Amino acid sequence: MASNWDDLAELKETQEIKEQSNNLLLIDGINVAFRYLHRKNFDSFTDDYIRTVSSLAKSYQAKRVICCFDAGASLYRKTLFPDYKANRKVERTEEEQERFTAFFECLNQTVEELPFEHYKFKGIEADDVIAYFSLHLSKQYEHTWIVSSDRDLYQLLSDRVSIFNLFSRNEVTLESLYEKFEMTPREYAFSRIIEGDKSDNILGIEGIGPKRSAALVKEYKTLDNLLNNLPLKGRSKYITNLNNGIKTLEQNEKLINLIDYNEDVISCVEK
């Protein structure tokens, strides 16, 4: 079929956008795919997935697109804490299991057909791969956009790194994080270390939720500073738990901090 002027104009526009683009797009592969699990096309979403990533690449003027996938549980975290994500094991009905199996079969097929750079390493989680690329590549681009709804990735935010949540359709930036939580990315990670992460079976200090952890972060700023000031004075049960929770805090920091332990995590890749 011969091309018409509209086709040529669109081709020229696409080429111009590509030439102007100098952003890095990091896709949390399975996180993005889970939007299909409860849809009718749970077992046939390959084309739609590729279109979605292509659309995101165009919207964020990406010069380079990298899709990052999980490949089993984190060997680093399971070695450190054997009960890591132990709460993820759920009983499913036969129908639910069939859907789950078909979904992952389609996801595996999708990964094979992706026209984008993509990586998965046995024993390494996607957020660690994303953290690695963010830490090592972001300076080469005008801006890095991470596509994920995983709040653990908030600690990667900077003036050069932002996040787009495909589920809520919200962008999370350095400014919006501070506006919502009055915390820097490092401080946000510190608050998670105190609270723990129930979704990953990481227990925090009992009796300390978001408000109390935010107050502690505001006062002490860093985990090292908090630890240096323990034991704190006070008769409240949560103060007692905090004073007795040094090992919990130290372990949580190694489980939750995606930046300072990234090299240790990546070195655990299974050959």
PDB file of C-alpha atoms in Angstrom:
ATOM      1  CA  MET A   1       0.000   0.000   0.000  1.00  0.00           C
ATOM      2  CA  ALA A   2       1.366   3.428  -0.932  1.00  0.00           C
ATOM      3  CA  SER A   3       1.947   5.941   1.839  1.00  0.00           C
ATOM      4  CA  ASN A   4      -0.043   9.170   1.800  1.00  0.00           C
ATOM      5  CA  TRP A   5       1.017  12.590   3.073  1.00  0.00           C
ATOM      6  CA  ASP A   6      -0.631  11.952   6.451  1.00  0.00           C
ATOM      7  CA  ASP A   7       1.464   8.820   6.910  1.00  0.00           C
ATOM      8  CA  LEU A   8       4.638  10.692   6.014  1.00  0.00           C
ATOM      9  CA  ALA A   9       3.774  13.592   8.323  1.00  0.00           C
ATOM     10  CA  GLU A  10       3.162  11.198  11.210  1.00  0.00           C
ATOM     11  CA  LEU A  11       6.428   9.391  10.481  1.00  0.00           C
ATOM     12  CA  LYS A  12       8.296  12.714  10.457  1.00  0.00           C
ATOM     13  CA  GLU A  13       6.658  13.769  13.741  1.00  0.00           C
ATOM     14  CA  THR A  14       7.610  10.462  15.376  1.00  0.00           C
ATOM     15  CA  GLN A  15      11.193  10.827  14.171  1.00  0.00           C
ATOM     16  CA  GLU A  16      11.392  14.390  15.500  1.00  0.00           C
ATOM     17  CA  ILE A  17      10.094  13.311  18.906  1.00  0.00           C
ATOM     18  CA  LYS A  18      12.638  10.502  19.003  1.00  0.00           C
ATOM     19  CA  GLU A  19      15.480  12.868  18.130  1.00  0.00           C
ATOM     20  CA  GLN A  20      14.396  15.299  20.861  1.00  0.00           C
ATOM     21  CA  SER A  21      13.987  12.581  23.489  1.00  0.00           C
ATOM     22  CA  ASN A  22      16.697  12.115  26.080  1.00  0.00           C
ATOM     23  CA  ASN A  23      14.898  10.472  29.003  1.00  0.00           C
ATOM     24  CA  LEU A  24      15.270   7.021  30.539  1.00  0.00           C
ATOM     25  CA  LEU A  25      12.141   4.945  31.202  1.00  0.00           C
ATOM     26  CA  LEU A  26      12.367   2.104  33.737  1.00  0.00           C
ATOM     27  CA  ILE A  27       9.374  -0.236  33.788  1.00  0.00           C
ATOM     28  CA  ASP A  28       8.482  -2.382  36.805  1.00  0.00           C
ATOM     29  CA  GLY A  29       7.476  -5.246  34.538  1.00  0.00           C
ATOM     30  CA  ILE A  30       5.269  -7.472  36.694  1.00  0.00           C
ATOM     31  CA  ASN A  31       3.812  -4.503  38.556  1.00  0.00           C
ATOM     32  CA  VAL A  32       2.529  -3.111  35.254  1.00  0.00           C
ATOM     33  CA  ALA A  33       1.283  -6.535  34.154  1.00  0.00           C
ATOM     34  CA  PHE A  34      -0.851  -7.099  37.264  1.00  0.00           C
ATOM     35  CA  ARG A  35      -3.417  -4.629  35.918  1.00  0.00           C
ATOM     36  CA  TYR A  36      -4.474  -7.434  33.542  1.00  0.00           C
ATOM     37  CA  LEU A  37      -4.917 -10.171  36.167  1.00  0.00           C
ATOM     38  CA  HIS A  38      -8.577  -9.337  36.800  1.00  0.00           C
ATOM     39  CA  ARG A  39      -9.447  -8.309  33.261  1.00  0.00           C
ATOM     40  CA  LYS A  40     -10.980 -10.376  30.505  1.00  0.00           C
ATOM     41  CA  ASN A  41      -7.679 -10.501  28.630  1.00  0.00           C
ATOM     42  CA  PHE A  42      -5.752 -11.919  31.612  1.00  0.00           C
ATOM     43  CA  ASP A  43      -4.370 -14.643  29.323  1.00  0.00           C
ATOM     44  CA  SER A  44      -3.902 -12.618  26.125  1.00  0.00           C
ATOM     45  CA  PHE A  45      -2.549  -9.174  26.996  1.00  0.00           C
ATOM     46  CA  THR A  46       0.801  -9.274  25.156  1.00  0.00           C
ATOM     47  CA  ASP A  47      -0.099  -6.775  22.420  1.00  0.00           C
ATOM     48  CA  ASP A  48      -1.815  -4.427  24.862  1.00  0.00           C
ATOM     49  CA  TYR A  49       1.180  -4.558  27.215  1.00  0.00           C
ATOM     50  CA  ILE A  50       3.562  -3.625  24.406  1.00  0.00           C
ATOM     51  CA  ARG A  51       1.261  -0.796  23.286  1.00  0.00           C
ATOM     52  CA  THR A  52       1.101   0.503  26.865  1.00  0.00           C
ATOM     53  CA  VAL A  53       4.882   0.608  27.234  1.00  0.00           C
ATOM     54  CA  SER A  54       5.230   2.196  23.794  1.00  0.00           C
ATOM     55  CA  SER A  55       2.699   4.860  24.771  1.00  0.00           C
ATOM     56  CA  LEU A  56       4.565   5.550  28.023  1.00  0.00           C
ATOM     57  CA  ALA A  57       7.835   5.833  26.127  1.00  0.00           C
ATOM     58  CA  LYS A  58       6.287   8.403  23.809  1.00  0.00           C
ATOM     59  CA  SER A  59       4.618  10.350  26.633  1.00  0.00           C
ATOM     60  CA  TYR A  60       7.841  10.571  28.627  1.00  0.00           C
ATOM     61  CA  GLN A  61      10.059  11.131  25.576  1.00  0.00           C
ATOM     62  CA  ALA A  62      12.193   8.120  26.363  1.00  0.00           C
ATOM     63  CA  LYS A  63      15.386   7.604  24.441  1.00  0.00           C
ATOM     64  CA  ARG A  64      15.895   4.292  26.212  1.00  0.00           C
ATOM     65  CA  VAL A  65      13.322   1.914  27.686  1.00  0.00           C
ATOM     66  CA  ILE A  66      14.272  -0.851  30.110  1.00  0.00           C
ATOM     67  CA  CYS A  67      11.730  -3.344  31.472  1.00  0.00           C
ATOM     68  CA  CYS A  68      12.734  -5.010  34.748  1.00  0.00           C
ATOM     69  CA  PHE A  69      11.189  -8.257  35.966  1.00  0.00           C
ATOM     70  CA  ASP A  70      11.298 -10.377  39.119  1.00  0.00           C
ATOM     71  CA  ALA A  71      12.827 -13.827  38.851  1.00  0.00           C
ATOM     72  CA  GLY A  72      12.012 -15.487  42.125  1.00  0.00           C
ATOM     73  CA  ALA A  73      12.406 -14.194  45.672  1.00  0.00           C
ATOM     74  CA  SER A  74      15.343 -12.012  46.685  1.00  0.00           C
ATOM     75  CA  LEU A  75      18.189 -14.339  47.631  1.00  0.00           C
ATOM     76  CA  TYR A  76      19.835 -11.511  49.597  1.00  0.00           C
ATOM     77  CA  ARG A  77      16.711 -10.804  51.688  1.00  0.00           C
ATOM     78  CA  LYS A  78      15.731 -14.463  52.150  1.00  0.00           C
ATOM     79  CA  THR A  79      19.236 -15.186  53.454  1.00  0.00           C
ATOM     80  CA  LEU A  80      19.026 -12.229  55.822  1.00  0.00           C
ATOM     81  CA  PHE A  81      15.426 -12.925  56.861  1.00  0.00           C
ATOM     82  CA  PRO A  82      14.022 -16.373  55.892  1.00  0.00           C
ATOM     83  CA  ASP A  83      10.424 -15.226  56.548  1.00  0.00           C
ATOM     84  CA  TYR A  84      10.691 -12.442  53.972  1.00  0.00           C
ATOM     85  CA  LYS A  85       7.415 -12.392  51.993  1.00  0.00           C
ATOM     86  CA  ALA A  86       6.299 -15.602  53.720  1.00  0.00           C
ATOM     87  CA  ASN A  87       2.859 -14.016  54.048  1.00  0.00           C
ATOM     88  CA  ARG A  88       2.456 -13.952  50.263  1.00  0.00           C
ATOM     89  CA  LYS A  89       1.479 -17.616  50.147  1.00  0.00           C
ATOM     90  CA  VAL A  90      -2.281 -17.659  49.744  1.00  0.00           C
ATOM     91  CA  GLU A  91      -4.718 -20.466  49.107  1.00  0.00           C
ATOM     92  CA  ARG A  92      -6.602 -20.133  45.831  1.00  0.00           C
ATOM     93  CA  THR A  93      -9.654 -21.850  44.460  1.00  0.00           C
ATOM     94  CA  GLU A  94      -9.120 -24.074  41.437  1.00  0.00           C
ATOM     95  CA  GLU A  95     -10.568 -21.335  39.215  1.00  0.00           C
ATOM     96  CA  GLU A  96      -8.321 -18.666  40.742  1.00  0.00           C
ATOM     97  CA  GLN A  97      -5.256 -20.879  40.310  1.00  0.00           C
ATOM     98  CA  GLU A  98      -6.105 -21.536  36.655  1.00  0.00           C
ATOM     99  CA  ARG A  99      -6.402 -17.793  36.041  1.00  0.00           C
ATOM    100  CA  PHE A 100      -3.133 -17.144  37.901  1.00  0.00           C
ATOM    101  CA  THR A 101      -1.298 -19.807  35.902  1.00  0.00           C
ATOM    102  CA  ALA A 102      -2.672 -18.539  32.568  1.00  0.00           C
ATOM    103  CA  PHE A 103      -1.723 -14.982  33.523  1.00  0.00           C
ATOM    104  CA  PHE A 104       1.909 -15.895  34.161  1.00  0.00           C
ATOM    105  CA  GLU A 105       2.095 -18.018  31.021  1.00  0.00           C
ATOM    106  CA  CYS A 106       0.979 -14.956  29.065  1.00  0.00           C
ATOM    107  CA  LEU A 107       3.443 -12.767  30.963  1.00  0.00           C
ATOM    108  CA  ASN A 108       6.326 -15.106  30.095  1.00  0.00           C
ATOM    109  CA  GLN A 109       5.276 -14.981  26.447  1.00  0.00           C
ATOM    110  CA  THR A 110       5.063 -11.191  26.659  1.00  0.00           C
ATOM    111  CA  VAL A 111       8.609 -10.933  27.994  1.00  0.00           C
ATOM    112  CA  GLU A 112       9.869 -13.009  25.054  1.00  0.00           C
ATOM    113  CA  GLU A 113       8.100 -10.741  22.541  1.00  0.00           C
ATOM    114  CA  LEU A 114       9.027  -7.389  24.069  1.00  0.00           C
ATOM    115  CA  PRO A 115      10.671  -5.061  21.530  1.00  0.00           C
ATOM    116  CA  PHE A 116      12.379  -3.260  24.414  1.00  0.00           C
ATOM    117  CA  GLU A 117      15.444  -3.902  26.506  1.00  0.00           C
ATOM    118  CA  HIS A 118      14.428  -6.203  29.341  1.00  0.00           C
ATOM    119  CA  TYR A 119      16.156  -7.948  32.216  1.00  0.00           C
ATOM    120  CA  LYS A 120      15.455 -10.478  34.920  1.00  0.00           C
ATOM    121  CA  PHE A 121      18.023 -12.165  37.105  1.00  0.00           C
ATOM    122  CA  LYS A 122      17.353 -15.214  39.240  1.00  0.00           C
ATOM    123  CA  GLY A 123      17.295 -14.283  42.902  1.00  0.00           C
ATOM    124  CA  ILE A 124      17.001 -10.525  42.230  1.00  0.00           C
ATOM    125  CA  GLU A 125      13.775  -8.525  42.502  1.00  0.00           C
ATOM    126  CA  ALA A 126      12.691  -5.949  39.947  1.00  0.00           C
ATOM    127  CA  ASP A 127      12.943  -3.007  42.353  1.00  0.00           C
ATOM    128  CA  ASP A 128      16.624  -3.835  42.934  1.00  0.00           C
ATOM    129  CA  VAL A 129      17.269  -3.946  39.174  1.00  0.00           C
ATOM    130  CA  ILE A 130      15.431  -0.632  38.813  1.00  0.00           C
ATOM    131  CA  ALA A 131      17.490   0.831  41.664  1.00  0.00           C
ATOM    132  CA  TYR A 132      20.696  -0.338  39.971  1.00  0.00           C
ATOM    133  CA  PHE A 133      19.839   1.287  36.646  1.00  0.00           C
ATOM    134  CA  SER A 134      18.572   4.425  38.357  1.00  0.00           C
ATOM    135  CA  LEU A 135      21.788   4.782  40.363  1.00  0.00           C
ATOM    136  CA  HIS A 136      24.115   4.022  37.451  1.00  0.00           C
ATOM    137  CA  LEU A 137      22.362   5.450  34.392  1.00  0.00           C
ATOM    138  CA  SER A 138      20.254   8.438  35.435  1.00  0.00           C
ATOM    139  CA  LYS A 139      23.117  10.925  35.079  1.00  0.00           C
ATOM    140  CA  GLN A 140      23.350  10.036  31.379  1.00  0.00           C
ATOM    141  CA  TYR A 141      19.808  11.292  30.708  1.00  0.00           C
ATOM    142  CA  GLU A 142      17.866  14.480  31.222  1.00  0.00           C
ATOM    143  CA  HIS A 143      15.358  12.676  33.411  1.00  0.00           C
ATOM    144  CA  THR A 144      14.536   9.145  34.536  1.00  0.00           C
ATOM    145  CA  TRP A 145      10.936   8.011  34.876  1.00  0.00           C
ATOM    146  CA  ILE A 146      10.087   4.844  36.829  1.00  0.00           C
ATOM    147  CA  VAL A 147       6.714   3.234  36.130  1.00  0.00           C
ATOM    148  CA  SER A 148       5.496   1.417  39.246  1.00  0.00           C
ATOM    149  CA  SER A 149       3.026   1.587  42.128  1.00  0.00           C
ATOM    150  CA  ASP A 150       5.641   0.211  44.561  1.00  0.00           C
ATOM    151  CA  ARG A 151       6.191   2.774  47.337  1.00  0.00           C
ATOM    152  CA  ASP A 152       9.585   1.258  48.168  1.00  0.00           C
ATOM    153  CA  LEU A 153      10.842   3.006  45.045  1.00  0.00           C
ATOM    154  CA  TYR A 154      10.065   6.450  46.497  1.00  0.00           C
ATOM    155  CA  GLN A 155      13.531   6.416  48.056  1.00  0.00           C
ATOM    156  CA  LEU A 156      15.000   6.672  44.526  1.00  0.00           C
ATOM    157  CA  LEU A 157      13.338  10.029  43.850  1.00  0.00           C
ATOM    158  CA  SER A 158      15.599  12.973  43.084  1.00  0.00           C
ATOM    159  CA  ASP A 159      15.659  16.063  40.922  1.00  0.00           C
ATOM    160  CA  ARG A 160      16.500  13.698  38.042  1.00  0.00           C
ATOM    161  CA  VAL A 161      14.248  10.731  38.953  1.00  0.00           C
ATOM    162  CA  SER A 162      10.431  10.641  39.170  1.00  0.00           C
ATOM    163  CA  ILE A 163       7.778   7.924  39.324  1.00  0.00           C
ATOM    164  CA  PHE A 164       4.533   7.336  37.442  1.00  0.00           C
ATOM    165  CA  ASN A 165       1.894   5.108  39.065  1.00  0.00           C
ATOM    166  CA  LEU A 166      -0.033   3.504  36.218  1.00  0.00           C
ATOM    167  CA  PHE A 167      -2.848   2.405  38.552  1.00  0.00           C
ATOM    168  CA  SER A 168      -3.601   5.756  40.168  1.00  0.00           C
ATOM    169  CA  ARG A 169      -2.387   7.742  37.112  1.00  0.00           C
ATOM    170  CA  ASN A 170      -0.384   9.934  39.502  1.00  0.00           C
ATOM    171  CA  GLU A 171       3.141  11.214  39.102  1.00  0.00           C
ATOM    172  CA  VAL A 172       5.352  11.218  42.187  1.00  0.00           C
ATOM    173  CA  THR A 173       8.199  13.715  42.204  1.00  0.00           C
ATOM    174  CA  LEU A 174      10.696  14.950  44.754  1.00  0.00           C
ATOM    175  CA  GLU A 175       8.432  17.948  45.340  1.00  0.00           C
ATOM    176  CA  SER A 176       5.151  16.034  45.599  1.00  0.00           C
ATOM    177  CA  LEU A 177       6.684  13.526  48.035  1.00  0.00           C
ATOM    178  CA  TYR A 178       7.715  16.338  50.348  1.00  0.00           C
ATOM    179  CA  GLU A 179       4.384  18.088  49.912  1.00  0.00           C
ATOM    180  CA  LYS A 180       2.499  14.939  50.973  1.00  0.00           C
ATOM    181  CA  PHE A 181       4.786  13.541  53.698  1.00  0.00           C
ATOM    182  CA  GLU A 182       7.113  16.445  54.562  1.00  0.00           C
ATOM    183  CA  MET A 183      10.014  14.033  54.069  1.00  0.00           C
ATOM    184  CA  THR A 184      12.942  13.629  51.717  1.00  0.00           C
ATOM    185  CA  PRO A 185      13.279  10.260  49.937  1.00  0.00           C
ATOM    186  CA  ARG A 186      15.888   9.163  52.497  1.00  0.00           C
ATOM    187  CA  GLU A 187      13.611  10.180  55.344  1.00  0.00           C
ATOM    188  CA  TYR A 188      10.697   8.342  53.751  1.00  0.00           C
ATOM    189  CA  ALA A 189      12.799   5.149  53.658  1.00  0.00           C
ATOM    190  CA  PHE A 190      13.742   5.786  57.312  1.00  0.00           C
ATOM    191  CA  SER A 191      10.049   5.943  58.247  1.00  0.00           C
ATOM    192  CA  ARG A 192       9.437   2.616  56.496  1.00  0.00           C
ATOM    193  CA  ILE A 193      12.327   1.064  58.419  1.00  0.00           C
ATOM    194  CA  ILE A 194      10.646   2.054  61.692  1.00  0.00           C
ATOM    195  CA  GLU A 195       7.126   1.014  60.632  1.00  0.00           C
ATOM    196  CA  GLY A 196       8.131  -2.092  58.731  1.00  0.00           C
ATOM    197  CA  ASP A 197       6.401  -3.340  55.590  1.00  0.00           C
ATOM    198  CA  LYS A 198       3.546  -5.745  56.279  1.00  0.00           C
ATOM    199  CA  SER A 199       3.117  -6.546  52.583  1.00  0.00           C
ATOM    200  CA  ASP A 200       6.623  -8.081  52.624  1.00  0.00           C
ATOM    201  CA  ASN A 201       6.233  -9.563  56.117  1.00  0.00           C
ATOM    202  CA  ILE A 202       8.794  -7.095  57.486  1.00  0.00           C
ATOM    203  CA  LEU A 203       7.724  -6.261  61.023  1.00  0.00           C
ATOM    204  CA  GLY A 204       8.384  -2.789  62.396  1.00  0.00           C
ATOM    205  CA  ILE A 205       8.467  -1.512  65.943  1.00  0.00           C
ATOM    206  CA  GLU A 206       5.192  -2.526  67.598  1.00  0.00           C
ATOM    207  CA  GLY A 207       2.990   0.433  68.469  1.00  0.00           C
ATOM    208  CA  ILE A 208       4.568   2.766  65.901  1.00  0.00           C
ATOM    209  CA  GLY A 209       2.500   3.653  62.860  1.00  0.00           C
ATOM    210  CA  PRO A 210       2.828   6.406  60.234  1.00  0.00           C
ATOM    211  CA  LYS A 211       2.234   9.351  62.609  1.00  0.00           C
ATOM    212  CA  ARG A 212       4.713   8.273  65.274  1.00  0.00           C
ATOM    213  CA  SER A 213       7.333   7.234  62.733  1.00  0.00           C
ATOM    214  CA  ALA A 214       6.937  10.617  60.986  1.00  0.00           C
ATOM    215  CA  ALA A 215       7.525  12.380  64.311  1.00  0.00           C
ATOM    216  CA  LEU A 216      10.653  10.306  64.959  1.00  0.00           C
ATOM    217  CA  VAL A 217      11.948  11.006  61.460  1.00  0.00           C
ATOM    218  CA  LYS A 218      11.346  14.726  61.910  1.00  0.00           C
ATOM    219  CA  GLU A 219      13.281  14.735  65.185  1.00  0.00           C
ATOM    220  CA  TYR A 220      16.175  12.394  64.382  1.00  0.00           C
ATOM    221  CA  LYS A 221      16.454  12.652  60.556  1.00  0.00           C
ATOM    222  CA  THR A 222      18.542   9.476  60.120  1.00  0.00           C
ATOM    223  CA  LEU A 223      18.557   5.939  61.499  1.00  0.00           C
ATOM    224  CA  ASP A 224      22.120   6.332  62.763  1.00  0.00           C
ATOM    225  CA  ASN A 225      21.125   9.423  64.738  1.00  0.00           C
ATOM    226  CA  LEU A 226      18.133   7.629  66.257  1.00  0.00           C
ATOM    227  CA  LEU A 227      20.233   4.602  67.226  1.00  0.00           C
ATOM    228  CA  ASN A 228      22.847   6.872  68.801  1.00  0.00           C
ATOM    229  CA  ASN A 229      20.129   8.442  70.962  1.00  0.00           C
ATOM    230  CA  LEU A 230      18.667   5.175  72.246  1.00  0.00           C
ATOM    231  CA  PRO A 231      17.447   4.444  74.839  1.00  0.00           C
ATOM    232  CA  LEU A 232      14.863   7.212  74.754  1.00  0.00           C
ATOM    233  CA  LYS A 233      13.210   8.379  77.943  1.00  0.00           C
ATOM    234  CA  GLY A 234       9.536   7.622  78.417  1.00  0.00           C
ATOM    235  CA  ARG A 235       7.123   5.106  79.888  1.00  0.00           C
ATOM    236  CA  SER A 236       5.015   4.553  76.804  1.00  0.00           C
ATOM    237  CA  LYS A 237       4.955   0.985  75.526  1.00  0.00           C
ATOM    238  CA  TYR A 238       6.091   2.041  72.041  1.00  0.00           C
ATOM    239  CA  ILE A 239       9.131   3.813  73.557  1.00  0.00           C
ATOM    240  CA  THR A 240      10.054   0.598  75.383  1.00  0.00           C
ATOM    241  CA  ASN A 241       9.601  -1.372  72.155  1.00  0.00           C
ATOM    242  CA  LEU A 242      11.758   1.131  70.290  1.00  0.00           C
ATOM    243  CA  ASN A 243      14.528   0.956  72.907  1.00  0.00           C
ATOM    244  CA  ASN A 244      14.467  -2.836  72.671  1.00  0.00           C
ATOM    245  CA  GLY A 245      14.212  -2.859  68.864  1.00  0.00           C
ATOM    246  CA  ILE A 246      17.749  -2.058  67.764  1.00  0.00           C
ATOM    247  CA  LYS A 247      18.215  -5.409  65.984  1.00  0.00           C
ATOM    248  CA  THR A 248      14.855  -5.004  64.235  1.00  0.00           C
ATOM    249  CA  LEU A 249      15.782  -1.521  62.994  1.00  0.00           C
ATOM    250  CA  GLU A 250      19.207  -2.645  61.788  1.00  0.00           C
ATOM    251  CA  GLN A 251      17.739  -5.626  59.961  1.00  0.00           C
ATOM    252  CA  ASN A 252      14.900  -3.591  58.440  1.00  0.00           C
ATOM    253  CA  GLU A 253      17.397  -1.089  57.105  1.00  0.00           C
ATOM    254  CA  LYS A 254      19.183  -3.852  55.194  1.00  0.00           C
ATOM    255  CA  LEU A 255      15.858  -5.214  53.900  1.00  0.00           C
ATOM    256  CA  ILE A 256      14.261  -1.905  52.859  1.00  0.00           C
ATOM    257  CA  ASN A 257      17.149   0.370  51.831  1.00  0.00           C
ATOM    258  CA  LEU A 258      17.446  -0.024  48.039  1.00  0.00           C
ATOM    259  CA  ILE A 259      20.403   2.338  47.673  1.00  0.00           C
ATOM    260  CA  ASP A 260      23.128   1.586  50.200  1.00  0.00           C
ATOM    261  CA  TYR A 261      22.865  -2.213  49.854  1.00  0.00           C
ATOM    262  CA  ASN A 262      22.242  -2.397  46.111  1.00  0.00           C
ATOM    263  CA  GLU A 263      25.672  -3.796  45.280  1.00  0.00           C
ATOM    264  CA  ASP A 264      25.239  -6.497  47.954  1.00  0.00           C
ATOM    265  CA  VAL A 265      21.842  -7.426  46.529  1.00  0.00           C
ATOM    266  CA  ILE A 266      23.030  -7.565  42.919  1.00  0.00           C
ATOM    267  CA  SER A 267      26.057  -9.670  43.870  1.00  0.00           C
ATOM    268  CA  CYS A 268      23.645 -12.391  45.043  1.00  0.00           C
ATOM    269  CA  VAL A 269      22.427 -13.123  41.513  1.00  0.00           C
ATOM    270  CA  GLU A 270      22.181 -16.877  41.004  1.00  0.00           C
ATOM    271  CA  LYS A 271      24.400 -18.157  38.205  1.00  0.00           C
TER     272      LYS A 271
END
